[in-house]
Tab-separated table of C-alpha atoms and ligand atoms in Angstrom:
chain	number	residue	atom	x	y	z
A	1	MET	CA	41.664	20.086	79.820
A	2	SER	CA	38.995	22.450	78.548
A	3	GLN	CA	35.644	21.639	80.135
A	4	TRP	CA	33.618	22.089	76.947
A	5	LYS	CA	35.414	19.160	75.234
A	6	GLN	CA	34.354	16.732	77.989
A	7	ASN	CA	31.783	14.041	77.150
A	8	LYS	CA	31.406	15.099	73.524
A	9	LYS	CA	30.060	12.206	71.467
A	10	ILE	CA	31.972	11.555	68.258
A	11	LEU	CA	30.774	9.108	65.597
A	12	PHE	CA	33.935	8.069	63.776
A	13	GLY	CA	33.656	6.594	60.279
A	14	ILE	CA	36.806	4.993	58.879
A	15	SER	CA	36.990	4.085	55.219
A	16	GLY	CA	39.472	1.792	53.535
A	17	GLY	CA	42.633	3.639	52.570
A	18	ILE	CA	46.198	3.245	53.788
A	19	ALA	CA	45.798	6.414	55.912
A	20	ALA	CA	43.450	4.341	58.119
A	21	TYR	CA	46.611	3.363	60.005
A	22	LYS	CA	46.395	6.817	61.652
A	23	ALA	CA	42.828	6.173	62.886
A	24	PRO	CA	43.746	4.594	66.277
A	25	ASP	CA	45.923	7.621	67.075
A	26	ILE	CA	43.092	10.025	66.210
A	27	LEU	CA	40.587	8.005	68.242
A	28	HIS	CA	42.962	7.813	71.208
A	29	SER	CA	43.431	11.599	71.233
A	30	TRP	CA	39.641	12.078	71.505
A	31	ILE	CA	39.432	9.607	74.384
A	32	LYS	CA	42.263	11.471	76.150
A	33	ALA	CA	40.339	14.730	75.658
A	34	GLY	CA	37.364	13.207	77.513
A	35	CYS	CA	35.171	12.404	74.487
A	36	GLU	CA	33.101	9.267	73.860
A	37	VAL	CA	33.647	7.591	70.496
A	38	GLU	CA	31.553	5.107	68.501
A	39	THR	CA	33.282	3.765	65.389
A	40	ILE	CA	31.991	2.451	62.063
A	41	LEU	CA	34.415	0.613	59.770
A	42	THR	CA	33.745	-0.015	56.102
A	43	LYS	CA	34.437	-3.533	54.820
A	44	SER	CA	37.700	-2.412	53.214
A	45	ALA	CA	38.767	-0.423	56.311
A	46	GLU	CA	38.717	-3.704	58.225
A	47	GLU	CA	41.673	-4.729	56.029
A	48	PHE	CA	43.699	-1.676	57.095
A	49	VAL	CA	42.941	-1.269	60.790
A	50	SER	CA	42.177	-3.768	63.500
A	51	PRO	CA	38.705	-3.482	65.108
A	52	LEU	CA	40.274	-4.946	68.261
A	53	VAL	CA	42.718	-2.003	68.557
A	54	LEU	CA	39.878	0.511	68.093
A	55	ALA	CA	37.599	-1.364	70.529
A	56	THR	CA	40.342	-1.452	73.160
A	57	LEU	CA	41.020	2.277	72.819
A	58	SER	CA	37.366	3.363	72.739
A	59	LYS	CA	36.150	0.660	75.162
A	60	LYS	CA	33.205	0.173	72.807
A	61	HIS	CA	31.983	-2.283	70.231
A	62	ILE	CA	33.263	-1.414	66.740
A	63	TRP	CA	30.512	-1.352	64.131
A	64	CYS	CA	31.475	-3.380	61.055
A	65	GLU	CA	29.580	-4.245	57.890
A	66	ASP	CA	28.272	-7.466	59.472
A	67	ASP	CA	26.425	-5.377	62.064
A	68	PHE	CA	24.358	-3.676	59.350
A	69	LEU	CA	20.729	-4.698	59.811
A	70	SER	CA	21.720	-7.199	62.514
A	71	ALA	CA	20.200	-7.286	65.992
A	72	ASP	CA	23.080	-9.310	67.444
A	73	LYS	CA	24.526	-6.504	69.557
A	74	GLY	CA	21.217	-5.641	71.173
A	75	TRP	CA	21.505	-2.112	69.744
A	76	LYS	CA	18.466	-0.555	68.094
A	77	ILE	CA	19.216	0.131	64.405
A	78	PRO	CA	22.910	1.051	64.328
A	79	HIS	CA	22.884	3.492	61.408
A	80	ILE	CA	19.977	5.444	62.946
A	81	SER	CA	20.830	5.148	66.636
A	82	LEU	CA	24.496	6.043	66.211
A	83	THR	CA	23.737	9.249	64.330
A	84	GLU	CA	21.046	10.196	66.860
A	85	TRP	CA	23.550	9.613	69.698
A	86	ALA	CA	26.414	11.619	68.160
A	87	ASP	CA	27.238	15.320	68.521
A	88	ILE	CA	29.384	15.150	65.390
A	89	PHE	CA	30.117	12.667	62.578
A	90	VAL	CA	33.742	12.514	61.392
A	91	ILE	CA	35.102	10.407	58.532
A	92	ALA	CA	38.879	9.993	58.479
A	93	PRO	CA	40.266	8.892	56.170
A	94	CYS	CA	37.498	9.500	53.661
A	95	THR	CA	38.308	7.633	50.428
A	96	ALA	CA	37.142	8.696	46.951
A	97	SER	CA	34.610	5.898	47.123
A	98	THR	CA	33.180	7.090	50.473
A	99	LEU	CA	33.031	10.682	49.150
A	100	LYS	CA	30.941	9.369	46.254
A	101	THR	CA	28.754	7.279	48.580
A	102	CYS	CA	28.146	10.399	50.618
A	103	ALA	CA	27.511	12.716	47.648
A	104	ASP	CA	25.148	10.215	45.969
A	105	GLY	CA	23.262	9.281	49.138
A	106	GLU	CA	24.116	5.659	48.385
A	107	CYS	CA	23.053	3.631	51.420
A	108	SER	CA	23.569	-0.074	50.842
A	109	THR	CA	26.369	-0.218	53.473
A	110	LEU	CA	26.351	0.587	57.198
A	111	LEU	CA	28.480	3.731	56.722
A	112	GLY	CA	26.429	4.850	53.677
A	113	ALA	CA	23.156	4.374	55.557
A	114	ALA	CA	24.516	6.237	58.608
A	115	LEU	CA	25.591	9.123	56.345
A	116	LEU	CA	22.104	9.351	54.873
A	117	ALA	CA	20.435	9.165	58.297
A	118	ASN	CA	22.802	11.747	59.793
A	119	ARG	CA	21.573	15.235	60.766
A	120	LYS	CA	24.615	16.206	62.870
A	121	PRO	CA	27.629	18.263	61.689
A	122	LEU	CA	29.628	16.141	59.255
A	123	VAL	CA	33.399	16.597	58.831
A	124	LEU	CA	35.212	14.677	56.099
A	125	PHE	CA	38.973	14.245	55.785
A	126	PRO	CA	39.623	13.049	52.210
A	127	ALA	CA	42.870	11.103	51.804
A	128	MET	CA	43.872	9.463	48.527
A	129	ASN	CA	46.267	9.463	45.594
A	130	PRO	CA	46.713	13.027	44.152
A	131	ASN	CA	45.333	11.995	40.733
A	132	MET	CA	42.223	10.519	42.346
A	133	LEU	CA	41.822	13.694	44.410
A	134	SER	CA	42.150	16.103	41.489
A	135	HIS	CA	39.839	13.998	39.247
A	136	THR	CA	36.758	15.967	38.170
A	137	GLU	CA	34.471	13.309	39.635
A	138	THR	CA	36.043	13.639	43.105
A	139	GLN	CA	36.158	17.443	42.948
A	140	GLU	CA	32.488	17.566	41.949
A	141	ASN	CA	31.567	15.288	44.837
A	142	ILE	CA	33.491	17.569	47.213
A	143	LYS	CA	31.744	20.674	45.829
A	144	LYS	CA	28.359	18.996	46.158
A	145	LEU	CA	29.046	18.072	49.779
A	146	ILE	CA	30.310	21.548	50.689
A	147	SER	CA	27.232	23.123	49.109
A	148	ARG	CA	25.122	20.912	51.411
A	149	GLY	CA	26.883	22.311	54.488
A	150	CYS	CA	29.310	19.482	55.028
A	151	LYS	CA	32.853	20.424	56.094
A	152	VAL	CA	35.520	18.933	53.822
A	153	VAL	CA	39.052	19.499	55.122
A	154	ASP	CA	41.816	19.919	52.559
A	155	PRO	CA	44.319	17.052	52.721
A	156	ASP	CA	47.995	17.688	53.489
A	157	SER	CA	50.690	17.579	50.818
A	158	GLY	CA	53.791	15.388	50.910
A	159	LEU	CA	55.016	11.920	50.045
A	160	LEU	CA	52.134	9.426	49.889
A	161	ALA	CA	52.198	5.685	50.523
A	162	CYS	CA	51.465	5.118	46.801
A	163	GLY	CA	54.847	6.745	46.032
A	164	TYR	CA	53.346	9.975	44.628
A	165	GLU	CA	54.411	13.353	45.964
A	166	GLY	CA	51.473	15.761	46.226
A	167	LYS	CA	48.192	16.561	47.932
A	168	GLY	CA	46.246	13.694	49.456
A	169	ARG	CA	47.673	12.902	52.904
A	170	LEU	CA	45.475	12.595	55.975
A	171	PRO	CA	46.632	15.355	58.378
A	172	SER	CA	48.108	14.352	61.741
A	173	SER	CA	45.776	13.865	64.718
A	174	ASN	CA	46.467	17.334	66.213
A	175	ILE	CA	45.401	19.027	62.955
A	176	VAL	CA	42.356	16.746	62.582
A	177	ASN	CA	41.428	17.616	66.147
A	178	GLU	CA	41.635	21.385	65.711
A	179	HIS	CA	38.985	21.114	62.966
A	180	ILE	CA	36.809	18.939	65.206
A	181	TRP	CA	37.152	21.275	68.209
A	182	LYS	CA	36.263	24.221	66.005
A	183	GLU	CA	33.160	22.405	64.759
A	184	LEU	CA	32.147	21.406	68.311
A	185	PHE	CA	32.882	24.773	69.948
A	186	PRO	CA	29.477	26.118	70.985
A	187	LYS	CA	30.015	29.863	70.395
A	188	LYS	CA	30.120	31.219	66.833
A	189	ASP	CA	29.762	34.893	67.744
A	190	LEU	CA	32.810	36.194	65.818
A	191	ARG	CA	31.611	34.896	62.438
A	192	GLY	CA	32.250	37.360	59.631
A	193	LEU	CA	34.768	39.370	61.671
A	194	HIS	CA	38.504	39.806	61.124
A	195	VAL	CA	40.462	39.400	64.349
A	196	VAL	CA	44.164	40.341	64.441
A	197	VAL	CA	46.258	39.006	67.317
A	198	THR	CA	49.922	39.689	68.089
A	199	ALA	CA	51.919	37.138	70.075
A	200	GLY	CA	55.380	36.210	71.281
A	201	PRO	CA	58.493	38.296	71.814
A	202	THR	CA	60.477	40.361	69.341
A	203	HIS	CA	64.198	40.001	68.745
A	204	GLU	CA	66.086	43.261	68.459
A	205	TYR	CA	69.455	42.377	67.002
A	206	ILE	CA	72.612	43.999	68.394
A	207	ASP	CA	74.933	42.194	66.001
A	208	PRO	CA	74.404	39.118	63.761
A	209	VAL	CA	74.551	36.708	66.730
A	210	ARG	CA	73.052	38.615	69.672
A	211	TYR	CA	69.686	40.175	70.358
A	212	ILE	CA	67.606	41.827	73.093
A	213	SER	CA	64.397	39.961	73.877
A	214	ASN	CA	62.092	38.713	76.671
A	215	PRO	CA	60.727	35.320	77.812
A	216	SER	CA	57.355	35.450	75.978
A	217	SER	CA	56.494	31.963	74.687
A	218	GLY	CA	53.574	33.109	72.528
A	219	LYS	CA	51.147	30.789	74.398
A	220	MET	CA	48.723	33.561	75.426
A	221	GLY	CA	48.482	35.105	71.951
A	222	TYR	CA	48.229	31.726	70.189
A	223	ALA	CA	45.386	30.690	72.519
A	224	LEU	CA	43.528	33.924	71.685
A	225	ALA	CA	44.012	33.350	67.952
A	226	LYS	CA	42.806	29.744	68.223
A	227	TYR	CA	39.668	30.601	70.219
A	228	ALA	CA	38.810	33.491	67.887
A	229	TRP	CA	39.011	30.943	65.028
A	230	TYR	CA	36.844	28.450	66.968
A	231	ARG	CA	34.277	31.251	67.305
A	232	GLY	CA	34.147	31.679	63.537
A	233	ALA	CA	36.419	34.692	62.974
A	234	GLU	CA	38.887	35.057	60.160
A	235	VAL	CA	42.091	35.344	62.181
A	236	THR	CA	45.467	36.877	61.430
A	237	LEU	CA	48.170	36.000	63.927
A	238	ILE	CA	51.277	38.192	63.824
A	239	SER	CA	53.889	36.314	65.779
A	240	GLY	CA	57.404	37.002	66.929
A	241	PRO	CA	59.827	34.044	67.142
A	242	THR	CA	58.372	31.164	69.228
A	243	SER	CA	58.719	27.390	69.304
A	244	LEU	CA	54.964	26.888	68.805
A	245	MET	CA	53.392	25.421	65.671
A	246	PRO	CA	51.356	27.991	63.709
A	247	PRO	CA	47.725	27.366	64.676
A	248	VAL	CA	45.461	25.568	62.199
A	249	GLY	CA	43.136	27.612	59.985
A	250	ILE	CA	44.803	30.941	60.686
A	251	ASN	CA	46.550	33.491	58.474
A	252	PHE	CA	49.994	33.363	60.063
A	253	ILE	CA	52.533	36.176	59.725
A	254	SER	CA	55.953	35.456	61.165
A	255	VAL	CA	58.032	38.472	62.217
A	256	THR	CA	61.270	38.925	64.127
A	257	THR	CA	61.657	42.582	65.091
A	258	ALA	CA	59.289	45.197	66.513
A	259	GLU	CA	59.603	47.082	63.242
A	260	GLU	CA	58.398	44.032	61.273
A	261	MET	CA	55.533	43.588	63.736
A	262	TYR	CA	54.660	47.265	63.317
A	263	ASN	CA	54.540	46.880	59.501
A	264	ALA	CA	52.393	43.723	59.679
A	265	CYS	CA	49.968	45.442	62.097
A	266	MET	CA	49.683	48.490	59.839
A	267	GLU	CA	48.956	46.263	56.822
A	268	ASN	CA	46.124	44.511	58.655
A	269	ASN	CA	44.693	47.465	60.585
A	270	SER	CA	42.185	48.722	58.018
A	271	THR	CA	40.401	45.337	57.706
A	272	ALA	CA	40.549	44.421	61.408
A	273	ASP	CA	37.336	44.484	63.461
A	274	ILE	CA	39.205	43.472	66.611
A	275	ILE	CA	42.924	43.780	67.427
A	276	ILE	CA	44.404	42.053	70.469
A	277	MET	CA	47.999	42.989	71.289
A	278	ALA	CA	49.273	40.101	73.426
A	279	ALA	CA	52.846	40.291	72.100
A	280	ALA	CA	55.686	41.383	74.334
A	281	VAL	CA	57.107	43.916	71.895
A	282	GLY	CA	60.662	45.070	72.589
A	283	ASP	CA	60.569	48.677	73.777
A	284	PHE	CA	64.202	49.295	72.821
A	285	LYS	CA	66.619	48.466	70.032
A	286	VAL	CA	70.223	49.483	69.364
A	287	GLU	CA	70.456	52.694	67.398
A	288	LYS	CA	72.533	50.944	64.759
A	289	GLU	CA	72.960	47.177	64.503
A	290	PHE	CA	76.632	46.082	64.268
A	291	SER	CA	77.262	44.379	60.944
A	292	ASN	CA	79.789	41.917	62.432
A	293	LYS	CA	79.974	40.033	65.708
A	294	ILE	CA	81.179	42.371	68.448
A	295	LYS	CA	84.530	41.180	69.813
A	296	ARG	CA	85.220	41.074	73.527
A	297	GLU	CA	88.146	43.332	74.480
A	298	GLU	CA	89.964	42.376	77.656
A	299	ASN	CA	88.168	43.896	80.674
A	300	ALA	CA	86.599	46.560	78.466
A	301	PRO	CA	82.930	47.259	79.123
A	302	LEU	CA	80.563	47.615	76.210
A	303	ALA	CA	78.097	50.482	76.105
A	304	LEU	CA	75.116	50.152	73.826
A	305	HIS	CA	73.059	53.117	72.798
A	306	LEU	CA	69.419	52.088	72.760
A	307	VAL	CA	66.576	53.969	71.133
A	308	GLN	CA	62.850	53.359	71.506
A	309	ASN	CA	60.845	51.254	69.109
A	310	GLU	CA	57.599	52.725	67.868
A	311	ASP	CA	54.719	51.891	70.231
A	312	ILE	CA	52.523	49.846	67.845
A	313	CYS	CA	49.545	49.794	70.150
A	314	ALA	CA	49.608	53.557	70.707
A	315	LYS	CA	49.887	54.150	66.966
A	316	LEU	CA	46.915	51.825	66.304
A	317	GLY	CA	44.983	53.664	69.020
A	318	LYS	CA	45.541	56.967	67.214
A	319	MET	CA	44.411	55.517	63.864
A	320	LYS	CA	41.502	53.439	65.243
A	321	PRO	CA	38.721	53.210	62.634
A	322	ASP	CA	35.094	53.574	63.786
A	323	GLY	CA	33.783	50.373	65.319
A	324	GLN	CA	37.178	48.693	65.731
A	325	ILE	CA	37.948	47.244	69.159
A	326	LEU	CA	41.569	47.553	70.307
A	327	ILE	CA	42.776	45.522	73.281
A	328	GLY	CA	46.171	45.767	74.912
A	329	PHE	CA	47.987	43.740	77.529
A	330	ALA	CA	50.108	45.244	80.289
A	331	ALA	CA	52.853	43.018	81.655
A	332	GLU	CA	53.661	44.641	84.985
A	333	THR	CA	55.713	43.925	88.099
A	334	GLN	CA	54.617	46.850	90.302
A	335	ASN	CA	51.649	49.253	90.587
A	336	VAL	CA	49.960	46.855	88.193
A	337	MET	CA	46.487	48.384	88.061
A	338	GLU	CA	47.652	52.013	87.952
A	339	ASN	CA	50.163	51.326	85.182
A	340	ALA	CA	47.645	49.318	83.167
A	341	GLN	CA	45.027	52.080	83.577
A	342	LYS	CA	47.554	54.650	82.285
A	343	LYS	CA	48.250	52.470	79.214
A	344	LEU	CA	44.521	52.016	78.576
A	345	GLU	CA	44.114	55.784	78.392
A	346	SER	CA	47.369	56.825	76.687
A	347	LYS	CA	47.021	54.177	73.944
A	348	ASN	CA	43.268	54.809	73.400
A	349	LEU	CA	42.365	51.167	74.110
A	350	ASP	CA	38.898	49.704	74.664
A	351	MET	CA	40.179	47.194	77.184
A	352	ILE	CA	43.501	46.263	78.759
A	353	ALA	CA	44.500	42.952	80.342
A	354	ALA	CA	46.647	43.775	83.362
A	355	ASN	CA	49.082	40.897	83.776
A	356	ASN	CA	51.065	40.821	87.016
A	357	VAL	CA	53.935	38.666	85.776
A	358	LEU	CA	55.337	38.159	89.295
A	359	VAL	CA	52.299	36.070	90.318
A	360	ASP	CA	52.994	32.322	90.272
A	361	GLY	CA	51.205	30.719	87.303
A	362	ALA	CA	50.770	34.046	85.503
A	363	GLY	CA	52.509	35.713	82.591
A	364	PHE	CA	55.502	34.508	80.610
A	365	GLN	CA	55.869	30.820	79.712
A	366	PHE	CA	53.182	29.359	81.997
A	367	ASP	CA	50.244	27.379	80.568
A	368	THR	CA	48.037	29.408	82.909
A	369	ASN	CA	47.422	33.103	83.398
A	370	VAL	CA	45.764	35.523	85.821
A	371	LEU	CA	44.419	38.750	84.294
A	372	SER	CA	42.498	41.805	85.462
A	373	LEU	CA	40.532	43.137	82.519
A	374	ILE	CA	40.091	46.889	82.813
A	375	MET	CA	37.328	48.252	80.586
A	376	LYS	CA	37.147	51.769	79.209
A	377	ASN	CA	34.093	52.445	81.420
A	378	GLY	CA	36.151	51.616	84.532
A	379	LYS	CA	34.686	48.147	85.130
A	380	ILE	CA	37.205	45.493	86.179
A	381	GLU	CA	36.815	41.746	85.605
A	382	GLU	CA	39.192	39.120	87.028
A	383	ILE	CA	39.882	36.042	84.914
A	384	SER	CA	42.242	33.115	85.513
A	385	GLY	CA	42.837	29.526	84.403
A	386	THR	CA	44.624	27.838	81.529
A	387	LYS	CA	45.617	30.228	78.750
A	388	ASP	CA	42.926	28.528	76.620
A	389	ASP	CA	40.245	29.243	79.232
A	390	VAL	CA	41.526	32.793	79.781
A	391	ALA	CA	41.462	33.414	76.008
A	392	ASP	CA	37.869	32.170	75.833
A	393	ALA	CA	36.805	34.332	78.784
A	394	LEU	CA	38.567	37.422	77.382
A	395	LEU	CA	36.788	36.918	74.040
A	396	ASP	CA	33.439	36.729	75.882
A	397	PHE	CA	34.083	40.293	77.087
A	398	VAL	CA	35.109	41.391	73.587
A	399	VAL	CA	31.850	40.003	72.181
A	400	THR	CA	29.830	41.776	74.902
A	401	LYS	CA	31.663	45.009	74.101
A	402	ARG	CA	30.928	44.576	70.360
A	403	GLN	CA	27.281	43.906	71.008
A	404	GLY	CA	27.131	47.233	72.866
A	405	LEU	CA	28.484	49.140	69.873
B	501	PMT	O1	53.710	34.700	75.551
B	501	PMT	P1	53.452	34.094	76.916
B	501	PMT	O2	54.650	33.341	77.460
B	501	PMT	O3	52.186	33.289	76.935
B	501	PMT	O4	53.246	35.305	77.940
B	501	PMT	C1	52.129	36.127	77.826
B	501	PMT	C2	52.482	37.618	78.051
B	501	PMT	C3	53.009	37.817	79.471
B	501	PMT	C4	53.536	38.061	77.035
B	501	PMT	C5	51.142	38.430	77.807
B	501	PMT	O5	50.164	37.972	78.692
B	501	PMT	C6	51.356	39.919	78.015
B	501	PMT	O6	51.246	40.439	79.101
B	501	PMT	N1	51.654	40.627	76.910
B	501	PMT	C7	52.014	42.068	76.883
B	501	PMT	C8	53.454	42.218	77.196
B	501	PMT	C9	53.916	43.663	77.086
B	501	PMT	O7	54.736	43.939	76.237
B	501	PMT	O8	53.326	44.521	77.860
B	501	PMT	P2	53.710	46.118	77.922
B	501	PMT	O9	53.051	46.585	79.160
B	501	PMT	O10	55.174	46.307	77.747
B	501	PMT	O11	52.990	46.721	76.657
B	501	PMT	C10	51.660	47.248	76.707
B	501	PMT	C11	50.944	46.975	75.386
B	501	PMT	O12	51.595	47.718	74.342
B	501	PMT	C12	50.966	45.546	74.964
B	501	PMT	O13	49.710	45.245	74.406
B	501	PMT	C13	52.068	45.478	73.924
B	501	PMT	O14	51.792	44.469	72.935
B	501	PMT	C14	52.018	46.870	73.319
B	501	PMT	N2	53.303	47.379	72.822
B	501	PMT	C15	54.372	47.518	73.634
B	501	PMT	C16	55.549	48.058	73.152
B	501	PMT	C17	55.601	48.476	71.803
B	501	PMT	N3	56.712	48.973	71.295
B	501	PMT	N4	54.528	48.337	71.024
B	501	PMT	C18	53.388	47.805	71.501
B	501	PMT	O15	52.405	47.668	70.768
């Protein structure tokens, strides 16, 4: 569990729509992440979700309309105290009516008054019927709120409880959470920058049913993309085939072969301020892919003629525009530091992450990694931990390097 998520204080407003049934799941995921949660229910939300369920999960009193301007719970003034206590105010689901309350500064309810008193980051997750969402009134309220600095997250599309198919669904708790973590993440030092990350393996097809590949899961590259997004960057993730969900908020380019990864990197190179090559790109492919499945002949060996793929990183190093930072990884099993140093120089990199993949808990597949970061000026920094923590630490060094430019 990432340390920075611990003890964060979330004020959770739930308004009365059918999507409120997802609220206990969202709340529970915050508690599991180590956060503290205070919850305000609107009168109509009480019809959709049980305060007892929310109280049991959060181990806290649930603030309902009857608590507004009541001293019964021995709390100061709930709508003021709760917003002072919170690090962030989240409303999910946020109905059309609550959007209007918020945009108009209408404060005759507990949630409305808390919204008006609030000075903390506010994140709204609208969820409603597609016609209600696309109505000019709702869209104007959303625009007004965005212009005031409030974050309004686009609803998901799909089949809604009202029977309509379209945009208006409350995203699942893992998507909701990514937006919250981004909002809560303390560093915003990549704002305004375009970060390109490569991740995962490549598949170099021999015939239609067989390929040459490696065990890369994509976890390291996806963690880097996610943390660059948390830090405010516009992120493009170029990923080989993995079983991971594309990260939230990121421009995702799915590729299969090294050649496709090469093309995607070239397309994004000119706008990239930072490129991080965490992918395990196949070094070799068959000279010519067989068009049909190769048949096994009795006892006959099969010789494949392999040729080298283009080295994407080396090519990017040759083309590097002024001010761009290019970072490579070196997955090694022997002479780790020497080999990584050679790659740093031959590929014209600014930094290389030497990854001894024979170390337990490092490299392919693991949720953790152990890296030696070798800088162009010869300095070496050791980082280890979960791939999330390693990604965060690696980006700290990238930011330091950028600040020195
Ligand atoms: O995906 P995970 O399971 O989380 O595992 C993470 C990882 C082990 C894949 C990652 O930490 C890692 O070490 N990635 C680099 C793997 C690799 O291909 O290393 P390399 O030493 O073969 O390549 C050196 C650099 O050149 C790399 O940045 C690589 O992306 C790049 N390269 C390599 C070959 C090629 N044809 N083009 C390239 O751009």
